[in-house]
Structure formats: C-alpha cells, structure tokens
mmCIF file of C-alpha atoms in Angstrom:
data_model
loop_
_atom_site.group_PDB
_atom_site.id
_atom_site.type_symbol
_atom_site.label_atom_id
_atom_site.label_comp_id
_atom_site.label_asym_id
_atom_site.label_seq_id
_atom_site.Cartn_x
_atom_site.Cartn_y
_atom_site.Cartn_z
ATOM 1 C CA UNK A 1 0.000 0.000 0.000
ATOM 2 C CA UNK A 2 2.942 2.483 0.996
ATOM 3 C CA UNK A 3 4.609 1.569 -2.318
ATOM 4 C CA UNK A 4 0.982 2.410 -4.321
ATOM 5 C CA UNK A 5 1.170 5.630 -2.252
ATOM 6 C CA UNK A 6 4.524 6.576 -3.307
ATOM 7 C CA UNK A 7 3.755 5.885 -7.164
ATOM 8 C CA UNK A 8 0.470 8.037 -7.253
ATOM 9 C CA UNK A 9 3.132 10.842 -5.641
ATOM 10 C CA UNK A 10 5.329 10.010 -8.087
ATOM 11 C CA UNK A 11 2.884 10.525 -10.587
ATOM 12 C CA UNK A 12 1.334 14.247 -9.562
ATOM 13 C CA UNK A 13 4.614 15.325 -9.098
ATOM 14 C CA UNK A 14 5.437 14.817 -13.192
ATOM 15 C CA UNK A 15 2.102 16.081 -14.170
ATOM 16 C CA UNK A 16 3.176 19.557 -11.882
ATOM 17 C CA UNK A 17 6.720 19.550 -13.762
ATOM 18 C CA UNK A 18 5.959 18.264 -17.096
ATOM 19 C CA UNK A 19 2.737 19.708 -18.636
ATOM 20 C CA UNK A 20 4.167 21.011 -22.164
ATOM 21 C CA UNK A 21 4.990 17.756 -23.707
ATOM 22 C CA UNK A 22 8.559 17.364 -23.256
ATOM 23 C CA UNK A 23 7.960 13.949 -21.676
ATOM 24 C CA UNK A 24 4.973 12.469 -23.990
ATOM 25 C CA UNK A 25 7.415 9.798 -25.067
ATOM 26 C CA UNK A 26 8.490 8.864 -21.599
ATOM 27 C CA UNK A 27 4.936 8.851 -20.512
ATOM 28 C CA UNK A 28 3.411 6.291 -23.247
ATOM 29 C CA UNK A 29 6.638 4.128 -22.906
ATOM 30 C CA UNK A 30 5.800 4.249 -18.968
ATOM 31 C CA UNK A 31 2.119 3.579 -19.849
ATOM 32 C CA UNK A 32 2.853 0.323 -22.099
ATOM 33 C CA UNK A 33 5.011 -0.775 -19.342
ATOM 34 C CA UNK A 34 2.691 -0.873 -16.342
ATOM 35 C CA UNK A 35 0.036 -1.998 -19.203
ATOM 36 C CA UNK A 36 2.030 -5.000 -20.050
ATOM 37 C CA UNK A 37 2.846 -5.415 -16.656
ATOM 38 C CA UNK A 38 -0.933 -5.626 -15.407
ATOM 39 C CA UNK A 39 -1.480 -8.209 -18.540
ATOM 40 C CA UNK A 40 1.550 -10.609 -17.768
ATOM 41 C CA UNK A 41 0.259 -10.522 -13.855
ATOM 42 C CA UNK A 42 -3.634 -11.225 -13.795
ATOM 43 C CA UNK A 43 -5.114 -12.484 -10.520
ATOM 44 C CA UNK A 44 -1.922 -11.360 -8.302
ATOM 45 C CA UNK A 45 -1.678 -8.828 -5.301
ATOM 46 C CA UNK A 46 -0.336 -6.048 -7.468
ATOM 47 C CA UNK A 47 -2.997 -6.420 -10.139
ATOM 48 C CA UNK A 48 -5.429 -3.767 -8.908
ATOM 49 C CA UNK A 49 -2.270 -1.087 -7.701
ATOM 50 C CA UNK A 50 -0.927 -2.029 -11.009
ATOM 51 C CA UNK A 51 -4.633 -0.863 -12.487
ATOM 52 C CA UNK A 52 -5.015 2.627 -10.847
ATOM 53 C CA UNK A 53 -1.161 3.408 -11.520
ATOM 54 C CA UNK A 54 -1.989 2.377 -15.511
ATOM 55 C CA UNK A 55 -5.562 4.916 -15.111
ATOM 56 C CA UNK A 56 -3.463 7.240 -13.288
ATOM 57 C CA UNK A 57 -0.683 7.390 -16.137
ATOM 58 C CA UNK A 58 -3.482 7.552 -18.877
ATOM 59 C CA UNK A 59 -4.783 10.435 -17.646
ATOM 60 C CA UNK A 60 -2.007 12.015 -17.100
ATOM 61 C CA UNK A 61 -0.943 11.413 -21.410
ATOM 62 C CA UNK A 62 -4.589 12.858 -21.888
ATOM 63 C CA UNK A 63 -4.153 15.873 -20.159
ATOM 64 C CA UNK A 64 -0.854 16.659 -22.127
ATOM 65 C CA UNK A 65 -2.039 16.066 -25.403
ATOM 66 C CA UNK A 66 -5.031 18.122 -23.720
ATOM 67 C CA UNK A 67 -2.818 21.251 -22.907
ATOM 68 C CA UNK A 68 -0.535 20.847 -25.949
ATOM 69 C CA UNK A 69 -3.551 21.407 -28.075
ATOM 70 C CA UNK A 70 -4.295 24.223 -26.142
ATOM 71 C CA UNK A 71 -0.910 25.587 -26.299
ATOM 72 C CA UNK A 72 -0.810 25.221 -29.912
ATOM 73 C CA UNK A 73 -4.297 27.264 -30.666
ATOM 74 C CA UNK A 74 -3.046 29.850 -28.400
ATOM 75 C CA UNK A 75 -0.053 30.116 -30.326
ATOM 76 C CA UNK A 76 -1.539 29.867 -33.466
ATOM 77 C CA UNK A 77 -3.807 32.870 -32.157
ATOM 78 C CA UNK A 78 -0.674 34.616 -31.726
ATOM 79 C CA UNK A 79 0.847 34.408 -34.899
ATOM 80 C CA UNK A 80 -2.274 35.704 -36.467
ATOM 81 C CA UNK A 81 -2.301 38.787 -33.820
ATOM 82 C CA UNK A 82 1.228 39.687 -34.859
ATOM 83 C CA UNK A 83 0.246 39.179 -38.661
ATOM 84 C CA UNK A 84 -2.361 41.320 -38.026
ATOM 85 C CA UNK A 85 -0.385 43.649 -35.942
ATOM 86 C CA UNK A 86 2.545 43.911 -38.967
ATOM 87 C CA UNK A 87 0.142 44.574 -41.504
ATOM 88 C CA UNK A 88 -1.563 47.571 -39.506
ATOM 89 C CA UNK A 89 2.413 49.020 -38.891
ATOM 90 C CA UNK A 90 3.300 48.781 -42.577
ATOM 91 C CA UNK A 91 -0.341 50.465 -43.544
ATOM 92 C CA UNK A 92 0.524 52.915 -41.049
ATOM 93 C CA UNK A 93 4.571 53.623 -42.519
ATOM 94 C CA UNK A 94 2.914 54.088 -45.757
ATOM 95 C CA UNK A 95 0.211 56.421 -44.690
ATOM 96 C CA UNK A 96 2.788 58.437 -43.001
ATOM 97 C CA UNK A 97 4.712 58.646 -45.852
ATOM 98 C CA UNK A 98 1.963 59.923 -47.779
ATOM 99 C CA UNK A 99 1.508 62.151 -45.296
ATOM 100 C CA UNK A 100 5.171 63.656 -45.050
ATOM 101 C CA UNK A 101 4.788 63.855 -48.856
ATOM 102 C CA UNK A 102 1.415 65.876 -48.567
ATOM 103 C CA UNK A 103 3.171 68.462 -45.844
ATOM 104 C CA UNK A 104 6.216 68.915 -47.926
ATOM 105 C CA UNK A 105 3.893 70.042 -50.706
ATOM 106 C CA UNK A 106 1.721 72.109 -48.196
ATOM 107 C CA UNK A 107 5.179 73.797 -47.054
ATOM 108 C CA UNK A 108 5.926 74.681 -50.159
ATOM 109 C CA UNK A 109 2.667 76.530 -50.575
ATOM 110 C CA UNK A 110 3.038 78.204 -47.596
ATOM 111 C CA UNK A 111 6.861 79.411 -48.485
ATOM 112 C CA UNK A 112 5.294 80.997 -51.640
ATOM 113 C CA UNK A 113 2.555 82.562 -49.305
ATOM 114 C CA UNK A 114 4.831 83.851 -47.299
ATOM 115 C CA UNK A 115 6.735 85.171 -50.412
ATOM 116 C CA UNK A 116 3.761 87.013 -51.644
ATOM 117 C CA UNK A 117 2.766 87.982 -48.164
ATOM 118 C CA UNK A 118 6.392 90.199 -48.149
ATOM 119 C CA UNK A 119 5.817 91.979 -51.631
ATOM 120 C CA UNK A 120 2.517 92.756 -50.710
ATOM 121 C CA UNK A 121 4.285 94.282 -47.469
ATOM 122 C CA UNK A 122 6.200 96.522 -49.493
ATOM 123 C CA UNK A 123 3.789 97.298 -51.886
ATOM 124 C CA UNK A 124 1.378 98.733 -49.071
ATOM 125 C CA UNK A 125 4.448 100.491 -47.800
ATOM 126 C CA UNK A 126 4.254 102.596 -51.507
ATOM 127 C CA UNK A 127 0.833 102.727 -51.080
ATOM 128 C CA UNK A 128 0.390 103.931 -47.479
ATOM 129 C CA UNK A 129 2.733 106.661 -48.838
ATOM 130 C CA UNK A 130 -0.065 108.429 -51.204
ATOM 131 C CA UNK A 131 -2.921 108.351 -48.424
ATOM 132 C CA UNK A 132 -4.394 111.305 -50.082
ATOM 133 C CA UNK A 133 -5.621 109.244 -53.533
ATOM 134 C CA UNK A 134 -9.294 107.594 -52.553
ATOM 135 C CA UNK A 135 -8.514 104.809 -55.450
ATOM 136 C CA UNK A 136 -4.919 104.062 -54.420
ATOM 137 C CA UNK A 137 -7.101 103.329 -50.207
ATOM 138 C CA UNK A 138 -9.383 101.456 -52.025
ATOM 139 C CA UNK A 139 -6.640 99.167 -53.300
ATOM 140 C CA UNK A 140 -4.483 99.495 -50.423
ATOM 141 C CA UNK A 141 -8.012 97.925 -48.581
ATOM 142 C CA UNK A 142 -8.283 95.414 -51.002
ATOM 143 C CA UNK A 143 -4.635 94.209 -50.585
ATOM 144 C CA UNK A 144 -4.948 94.221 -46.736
ATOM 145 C CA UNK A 145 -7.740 91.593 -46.601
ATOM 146 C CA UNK A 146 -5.948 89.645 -49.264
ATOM 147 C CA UNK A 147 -2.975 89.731 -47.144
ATOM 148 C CA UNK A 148 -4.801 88.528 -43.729
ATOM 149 C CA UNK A 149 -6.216 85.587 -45.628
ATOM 150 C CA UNK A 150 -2.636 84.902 -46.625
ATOM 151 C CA UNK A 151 -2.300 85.322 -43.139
ATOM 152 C CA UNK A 152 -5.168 82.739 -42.003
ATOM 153 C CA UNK A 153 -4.126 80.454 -44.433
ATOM 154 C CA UNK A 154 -0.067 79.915 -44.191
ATOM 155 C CA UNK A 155 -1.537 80.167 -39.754
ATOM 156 C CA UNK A 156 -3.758 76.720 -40.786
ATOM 157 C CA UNK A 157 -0.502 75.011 -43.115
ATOM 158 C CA UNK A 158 2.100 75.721 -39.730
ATOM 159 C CA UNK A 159 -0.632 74.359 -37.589
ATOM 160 C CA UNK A 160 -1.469 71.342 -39.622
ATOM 161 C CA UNK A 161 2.022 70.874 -40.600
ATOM 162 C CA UNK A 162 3.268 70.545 -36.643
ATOM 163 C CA UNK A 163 -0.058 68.026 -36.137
ATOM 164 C CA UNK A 164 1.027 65.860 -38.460
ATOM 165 C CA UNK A 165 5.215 65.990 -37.369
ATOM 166 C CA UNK A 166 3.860 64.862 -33.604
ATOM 167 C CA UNK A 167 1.245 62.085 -35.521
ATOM 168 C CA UNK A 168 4.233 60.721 -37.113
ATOM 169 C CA UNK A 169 6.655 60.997 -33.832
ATOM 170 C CA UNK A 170 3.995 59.180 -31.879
ATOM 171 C CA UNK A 171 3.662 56.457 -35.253
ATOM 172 C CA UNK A 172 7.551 55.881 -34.831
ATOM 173 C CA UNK A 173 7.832 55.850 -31.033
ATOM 174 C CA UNK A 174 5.134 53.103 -30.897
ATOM 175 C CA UNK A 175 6.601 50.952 -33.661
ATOM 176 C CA UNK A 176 9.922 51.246 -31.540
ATOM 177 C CA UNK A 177 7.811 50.180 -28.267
ATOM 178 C CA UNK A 178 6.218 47.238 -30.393
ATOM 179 C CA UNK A 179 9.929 46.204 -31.729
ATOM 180 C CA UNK A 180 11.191 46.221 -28.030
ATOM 181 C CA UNK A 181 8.034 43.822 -26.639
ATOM 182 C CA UNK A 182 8.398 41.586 -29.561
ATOM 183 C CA UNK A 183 12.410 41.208 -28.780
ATOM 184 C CA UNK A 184 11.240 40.798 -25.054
ATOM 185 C CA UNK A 185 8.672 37.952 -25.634
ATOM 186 C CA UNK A 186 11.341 35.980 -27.750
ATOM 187 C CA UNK A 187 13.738 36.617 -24.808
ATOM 188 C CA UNK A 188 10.836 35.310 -22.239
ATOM 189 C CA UNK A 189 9.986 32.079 -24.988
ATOM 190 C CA UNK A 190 13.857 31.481 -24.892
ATOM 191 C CA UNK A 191 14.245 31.066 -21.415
ATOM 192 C CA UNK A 192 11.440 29.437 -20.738
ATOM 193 C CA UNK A 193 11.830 26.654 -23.369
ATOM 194 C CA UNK A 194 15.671 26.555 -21.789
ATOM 195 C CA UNK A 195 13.836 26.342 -18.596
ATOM 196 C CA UNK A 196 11.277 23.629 -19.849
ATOM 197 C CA UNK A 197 14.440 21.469 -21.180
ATOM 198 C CA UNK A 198 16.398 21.981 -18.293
ATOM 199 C CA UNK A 199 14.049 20.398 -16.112
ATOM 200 C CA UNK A 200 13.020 17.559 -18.121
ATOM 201 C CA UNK A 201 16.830 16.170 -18.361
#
C-alpha cells in the first residue's frame, strides 16, 4: 500500500513539472510498461495497484495532449495577432509617408505665401505713402484683406504641418515600443523553453 502511495506521488509530481509535452514519449513508454505489466500478472496482489497506476498514467498522457492542443491554438492565435499587428504598422509607414509627402507640398505653398505675403508688405508700404488718392485706399483695402487671408491660411498650413510631425513621432515611437516587446517575448519564450528542457533532463 505504501509503495501504491509513493507511485500516485510520483505521478502528480510529473504532471506539476511536465505539462508542455517534453515527456509524452516517456509517458506512453511508462504507460505500455505498467500496461504490459498488469497483462503478464492477472489475478496477483499487485494487479489492482498495477490498475489505478496504468488509469493514473493515462490520464495524465490525456491531459498533455489536452494542454498541448491548447498551447498550440493559443499560439496559433498569436501568430495571427502579430500578422495582423505587422500589416496595420506597414499600412501605417505608408500612410505616413503619404503624409510627409502631402506636408512637404503644403510647405511649399506656404513658403510661396509667405513670399507674396512680403511683396505685398512693401507694396502697401508705396501705397500707405499716397494716403491722399481715394482709389490708391481702395486698393491698399483690397490688398490688406488679401494679405490677412494669406495670413489665415499659411496660420492653418504651420498648424497642420506641426499636427502631423507629432502624428508621425507618436507612429515611430510606438513601432519602436512594439519592436522592443516583440524582442522581449522571444527573450521570455527562450528562457522558458531553456527552462522547460532543463528540467526535463
């Protein structure tokens, strides 16, 4: 009985240790044992200790295949997450792209704003000299309002121009954060599959 005892311990210790399929081979080759054992011994002492240890060791193969199969959806799962999770950084490098393209054109536009905001500076500095001409006010009017929607507009391109510089700084510093946790999960799988070997030799 104190030997039965110490075989069932024997037993939930390796399903505690083992549970990732390191041992699968060790466990059917123990299983065909103890079976062949309770066959070659019918009728003896042993027969029924010999029984629960064979139920106990079957059970014990079912719940790794059990857990393996789990393991393997769950990575499987994760495979298609990081699939997933590549495809939505590489849309996002090529939108940003576009998007650096689009503001270098929009700079551009507002350079030449600026450059027509300065000669119509110094052409209402001519005109401001002549205040005395109602038609030369008129235009000097005119050229005002032009020159605060110049204003208004090249204010929107600097403004959308510096949203879309921190949109791209916050695209980049997350793809470096994503980088780093991927390296650091293949560090964690590493050790733990050195981990997971080291304990089944």
């Amino acid at each position: 009985m104190a030997a039965s005892m110490s075989d069932d311990d024997i037993i939930r210790k390796r399903l505690l240790i083992d549970g990732d399929g390191i041992g699968d081979d060790k466990r059917i080759s123990t299983l065909m044992k103890t079976f062949m054992k309770w066959c070659n011994a019918p009728g003896s002492d042993e027969e029924s200790a010999t029984y629960q240890r064979m139920l106990a060791q079957l059970a014990q193969c079912e719940h790794a295949m059990e857990k393996t199969q789990l393991i393997h959806g769950m990575n499987t799962h994760e495979i298609n997450n990081y699939e997933q999770l590549y495809t939505d950084i590489e849309q996002s490098i090529e939108d940003a792209h576009t998007k650096i393209g689009d503001c270098k054109q929009e700079l551009q536009h507002a350079k030449r704003v600026r450059k027509n905001r300065q000669e119509y500076d110094a052409l209402a500095k001519v005109i401001q000299q002549h205040p005395d001409r109602q038609q030369t006010m008129r235009r000097l009017e005119e050229l005002q309002k032009e020159l605060k929607t110049l204003k208004d507009s090249r204010e929107g391109l600097e403004a959308k121009m510096e949203m879309r510089q921190k949109q791209f700084h916050v695209l980049v510093t997350s793809i470096h954060e994503l980088q780093a946790m991927l390296e650091e999960d293949e560090k964690d799988e590493d050790e733990e599959e050195q981990m997971e070997t080291g304990s089944s030799t």
